[in-house]
Amino acid sequence: MLIKIKKNGVLIFKKFRFRCVLGKLGIKKNKKEGDKTTPRGIFSLGKLYYRADRIKKIETHLKCKVIKKYTGWCNDPNDRKYNKEFDLNSKKKGEKLFRKDHKYDALISINYNANPVIPHRGSVIFLHLTQNYKATAGCIAISIKDFLTLAKCIKSSDKIKIG
């Protein structure tokens, strides 16, 4: 099945329609690192990550991983770990997933620029949480209620179509 993300901020899956927010500068086919756009295309889904100290185990068919204090994602295009999950203890540049705010209490990685990884093409795009529906740096964000509903319904074989 296909999760559809519309440029007007609507996520559609099966019978569900959820409000969502996208990158501050909209959807773009040729995304680049740090350009504040959400990439256009069809992508597979990665793992579901969650903060076990804030959310109980999430009902889903996706592979899950608990976010630990040093769980990060490399966003340095010059690093061999670029666009991959890694341990921030390694002192490398990266996005910290264990945050004070609640945006990353639960998230699904979207396999954008994943196989092969091309430097400067843009690092991880997440489907993560929002409370205020403010534009993101390139990710897609929905409410916790909608996220938990979606997580129950999707499978690892499902794809996401942006734009």
mmCIF file of C-alpha atoms in Angstrom:
data_model
loop_
_atom_site.group_PDB
_atom_site.id
_atom_site.type_symbol
_atom_site.label_atom_id
_atom_site.label_comp_id
_atom_site.label_asym_id
_atom_site.label_seq_id
_atom_site.Cartn_x
_atom_site.Cartn_y
_atom_site.Cartn_z
ATOM 1 C CA MET A 1 0.000 0.000 0.000
ATOM 2 C CA LEU A 2 0.988 3.603 -0.514
ATOM 3 C CA ILE A 3 1.068 6.376 2.067
ATOM 4 C CA LYS A 4 0.394 9.555 0.092
ATOM 5 C CA ILE A 5 1.725 12.921 1.184
ATOM 6 C CA LYS A 6 0.085 15.847 -0.591
ATOM 7 C CA LYS A 7 1.757 19.241 -0.961
ATOM 8 C CA ASN A 8 -1.202 20.876 0.811
ATOM 9 C CA GLY A 9 -0.322 19.080 4.050
ATOM 10 C CA VAL A 10 -2.503 15.990 3.963
ATOM 11 C CA LEU A 11 -1.345 12.417 4.602
ATOM 12 C CA ILE A 12 -3.631 9.754 3.117
ATOM 13 C CA PHE A 13 -3.482 6.039 3.900
ATOM 14 C CA LYS A 14 -6.373 3.680 3.233
ATOM 15 C CA LYS A 15 -9.459 5.333 4.773
ATOM 16 C CA PHE A 16 -7.429 7.772 6.884
ATOM 17 C CA ARG A 17 -6.679 11.430 6.143
ATOM 18 C CA PHE A 18 -4.328 13.188 8.554
ATOM 19 C CA ARG A 19 -3.084 16.748 8.694
ATOM 20 C CA CYS A 20 0.694 16.916 8.264
ATOM 21 C CA VAL A 21 3.454 19.481 7.828
ATOM 22 C CA LEU A 22 6.374 19.380 5.424
ATOM 23 C CA GLY A 23 9.682 21.159 4.908
ATOM 24 C CA LYS A 24 9.609 24.944 5.261
ATOM 25 C CA LEU A 25 10.334 25.419 1.523
ATOM 26 C CA GLY A 26 7.940 22.743 0.282
ATOM 27 C CA ILE A 27 8.535 19.640 -1.831
ATOM 28 C CA LYS A 28 11.473 19.428 -4.250
ATOM 29 C CA LYS A 29 12.642 16.721 -6.638
ATOM 30 C CA ASN A 30 16.376 17.402 -6.319
ATOM 31 C CA LYS A 31 16.763 17.851 -2.583
ATOM 32 C CA LYS A 32 20.115 18.871 -1.116
ATOM 33 C CA GLU A 33 21.428 18.714 2.457
ATOM 34 C CA GLY A 34 20.051 21.582 4.555
ATOM 35 C CA ASP A 35 17.759 23.078 1.880
ATOM 36 C CA LYS A 36 14.627 22.863 4.102
ATOM 37 C CA THR A 37 12.655 20.912 1.477
ATOM 38 C CA THR A 38 10.928 17.549 1.584
ATOM 39 C CA PRO A 39 12.041 15.220 -1.234
ATOM 40 C CA ARG A 40 9.550 14.326 -3.981
ATOM 41 C CA GLY A 41 9.311 10.634 -4.860
ATOM 42 C CA ILE A 42 8.314 7.176 -3.700
ATOM 43 C CA PHE A 43 10.371 5.696 -0.875
ATOM 44 C CA SER A 44 10.374 2.587 1.287
ATOM 45 C CA LEU A 45 9.968 2.772 5.052
ATOM 46 C CA GLY A 46 12.726 2.126 7.544
ATOM 47 C CA LYS A 47 12.500 1.388 11.256
ATOM 48 C CA LEU A 48 10.155 2.890 13.784
ATOM 49 C CA TYR A 49 12.117 4.519 16.619
ATOM 50 C CA TYR A 50 10.614 5.546 19.944
ATOM 51 C CA ARG A 51 11.520 6.874 23.390
ATOM 52 C CA ALA A 52 10.661 4.080 25.833
ATOM 53 C CA ASP A 53 10.843 6.565 28.717
ATOM 54 C CA ARG A 54 7.986 8.576 27.158
ATOM 55 C CA ILE A 55 5.942 6.125 25.086
ATOM 56 C CA LYS A 56 5.114 2.515 25.799
ATOM 57 C CA LYS A 57 5.872 0.010 23.056
ATOM 58 C CA ILE A 58 4.056 1.002 19.875
ATOM 59 C CA GLU A 59 1.697 -1.415 18.161
ATOM 60 C CA THR A 60 3.116 -1.810 14.642
ATOM 61 C CA HIS A 61 4.281 -4.269 11.989
ATOM 62 C CA LEU A 62 7.485 -2.271 11.433
ATOM 63 C CA LYS A 63 10.842 -3.153 12.961
ATOM 64 C CA CYS A 64 11.256 -1.073 16.109
ATOM 65 C CA LYS A 65 14.223 0.371 17.941
ATOM 66 C CA VAL A 66 14.306 2.206 21.255
ATOM 67 C CA ILE A 67 15.983 5.625 21.092
ATOM 68 C CA LYS A 68 18.830 5.754 23.611
ATOM 69 C CA LYS A 69 20.607 8.835 24.962
ATOM 70 C CA TYR A 70 23.300 8.718 22.245
ATOM 71 C CA THR A 71 21.237 7.530 19.267
ATOM 72 C CA GLY A 72 21.963 9.819 16.336
ATOM 73 C CA TRP A 73 21.849 10.144 12.573
ATOM 74 C CA CYS A 74 24.889 11.317 10.629
ATOM 75 C CA ASN A 75 24.219 14.454 8.586
ATOM 76 C CA ASP A 76 27.841 15.231 7.687
ATOM 77 C CA PRO A 77 28.172 14.675 3.902
ATOM 78 C CA ASN A 78 31.939 14.167 4.284
ATOM 79 C CA ASP A 79 31.592 11.295 6.752
ATOM 80 C CA ARG A 80 31.442 7.643 5.646
ATOM 81 C CA LYS A 81 28.443 7.206 8.001
ATOM 82 C CA TYR A 82 26.501 9.957 6.170
ATOM 83 C CA ASN A 83 22.751 9.314 6.221
ATOM 84 C CA LYS A 84 23.053 6.391 8.604
ATOM 85 C CA GLU A 85 22.109 5.842 12.223
ATOM 86 C CA PHE A 86 25.116 5.937 14.543
ATOM 87 C CA ASP A 87 26.201 6.384 18.151
ATOM 88 C CA LEU A 88 26.807 10.049 19.017
ATOM 89 C CA ASN A 89 29.406 8.932 21.576
ATOM 90 C CA SER A 90 31.754 8.790 18.586
ATOM 91 C CA LYS A 91 31.921 12.626 18.671
ATOM 92 C CA LYS A 92 30.888 12.891 15.045
ATOM 93 C CA LYS A 93 28.495 15.483 13.666
ATOM 94 C CA GLY A 94 24.941 14.275 13.673
ATOM 95 C CA GLU A 95 21.327 14.770 14.562
ATOM 96 C CA LYS A 96 20.498 13.709 18.097
ATOM 97 C CA LEU A 97 17.335 11.587 18.296
ATOM 98 C CA PHE A 98 17.075 11.746 22.114
ATOM 99 C CA ARG A 99 15.654 15.265 22.393
ATOM 100 C CA LYS A 100 14.182 17.447 25.141
ATOM 101 C CA ASP A 101 11.165 18.332 23.014
ATOM 102 C CA HIS A 102 8.688 15.669 21.925
ATOM 103 C CA LYS A 103 9.221 15.736 18.137
ATOM 104 C CA TYR A 104 11.247 12.538 18.163
ATOM 105 C CA ASP A 105 9.391 10.637 20.883
ATOM 106 C CA ALA A 106 8.303 8.406 17.995
ATOM 107 C CA LEU A 107 9.419 8.492 14.378
ATOM 108 C CA ILE A 108 9.724 6.384 11.256
ATOM 109 C CA SER A 109 12.778 6.696 9.044
ATOM 110 C CA ILE A 110 12.029 7.137 5.353
ATOM 111 C CA ASN A 111 14.591 5.533 3.063
ATOM 112 C CA TYR A 112 15.459 8.649 1.082
ATOM 113 C CA ASN A 113 18.996 8.792 -0.384
ATOM 114 C CA ALA A 114 19.628 5.394 1.155
ATOM 115 C CA ASN A 115 20.786 2.973 -1.533
ATOM 116 C CA PRO A 116 23.189 4.230 -2.634
ATOM 117 C CA VAL A 117 23.858 7.132 -0.291
ATOM 118 C CA ILE A 118 25.009 10.172 -2.284
ATOM 119 C CA PRO A 119 26.827 12.892 -0.288
ATOM 120 C CA HIS A 120 25.069 16.292 -0.142
ATOM 121 C CA ARG A 121 21.819 14.815 -1.563
ATOM 122 C CA GLY A 122 20.201 15.072 1.870
ATOM 123 C CA SER A 123 20.248 12.973 4.985
ATOM 124 C CA VAL A 124 17.439 11.224 6.778
ATOM 125 C CA ILE A 125 13.836 12.201 6.308
ATOM 126 C CA PHE A 126 11.644 11.222 9.233
ATOM 127 C CA LEU A 127 7.929 10.926 9.719
ATOM 128 C CA HIS A 128 7.923 12.389 13.238
ATOM 129 C CA LEU A 129 5.646 14.135 15.713
ATOM 130 C CA THR A 130 4.350 17.680 15.911
ATOM 131 C CA GLN A 131 2.292 19.559 18.453
ATOM 132 C CA ASN A 132 2.096 22.918 16.674
ATOM 133 C CA TYR A 133 2.182 22.044 12.944
ATOM 134 C CA LYS A 134 5.084 24.413 12.233
ATOM 135 C CA ALA A 135 7.064 23.668 9.067
ATOM 136 C CA THR A 136 10.005 21.276 9.424
ATOM 137 C CA ALA A 137 13.583 21.266 8.104
ATOM 138 C CA GLY A 138 12.485 18.679 5.517
ATOM 139 C CA CYS A 139 10.731 15.939 7.438
ATOM 140 C CA ILE A 140 7.029 15.119 7.576
ATOM 141 C CA ALA A 141 5.295 15.618 10.925
ATOM 142 C CA ILE A 142 1.913 14.519 12.292
ATOM 143 C CA SER A 143 0.210 14.443 15.696
ATOM 144 C CA ILE A 144 0.970 11.636 18.152
ATOM 145 C CA LYS A 145 -2.626 10.399 17.885
ATOM 146 C CA ASP A 146 -2.393 10.149 14.094
ATOM 147 C CA PHE A 147 1.092 8.605 14.290
ATOM 148 C CA LEU A 148 -0.104 5.808 16.578
ATOM 149 C CA THR A 149 -3.094 5.114 14.305
ATOM 150 C CA LEU A 150 -0.861 5.007 11.220
ATOM 151 C CA ALA A 151 1.775 2.840 12.939
ATOM 152 C CA LYS A 152 -0.848 0.147 13.628
ATOM 153 C CA CYS A 153 -1.911 -0.002 9.976
ATOM 154 C CA ILE A 154 1.316 0.120 7.978
ATOM 155 C CA LYS A 155 3.657 -2.712 7.065
ATOM 156 C CA SER A 156 7.349 -2.683 6.168
ATOM 157 C CA SER A 157 6.398 -3.435 2.550
ATOM 158 C CA ASP A 158 4.354 -0.213 2.313
ATOM 159 C CA LYS A 159 5.866 2.811 0.600
ATOM 160 C CA ILE A 160 5.466 6.547 0.985
ATOM 161 C CA LYS A 161 4.776 8.841 -1.977
ATOM 162 C CA ILE A 162 5.663 12.477 -1.422
ATOM 163 C CA GLY A 163 4.241 15.063 -3.832
#
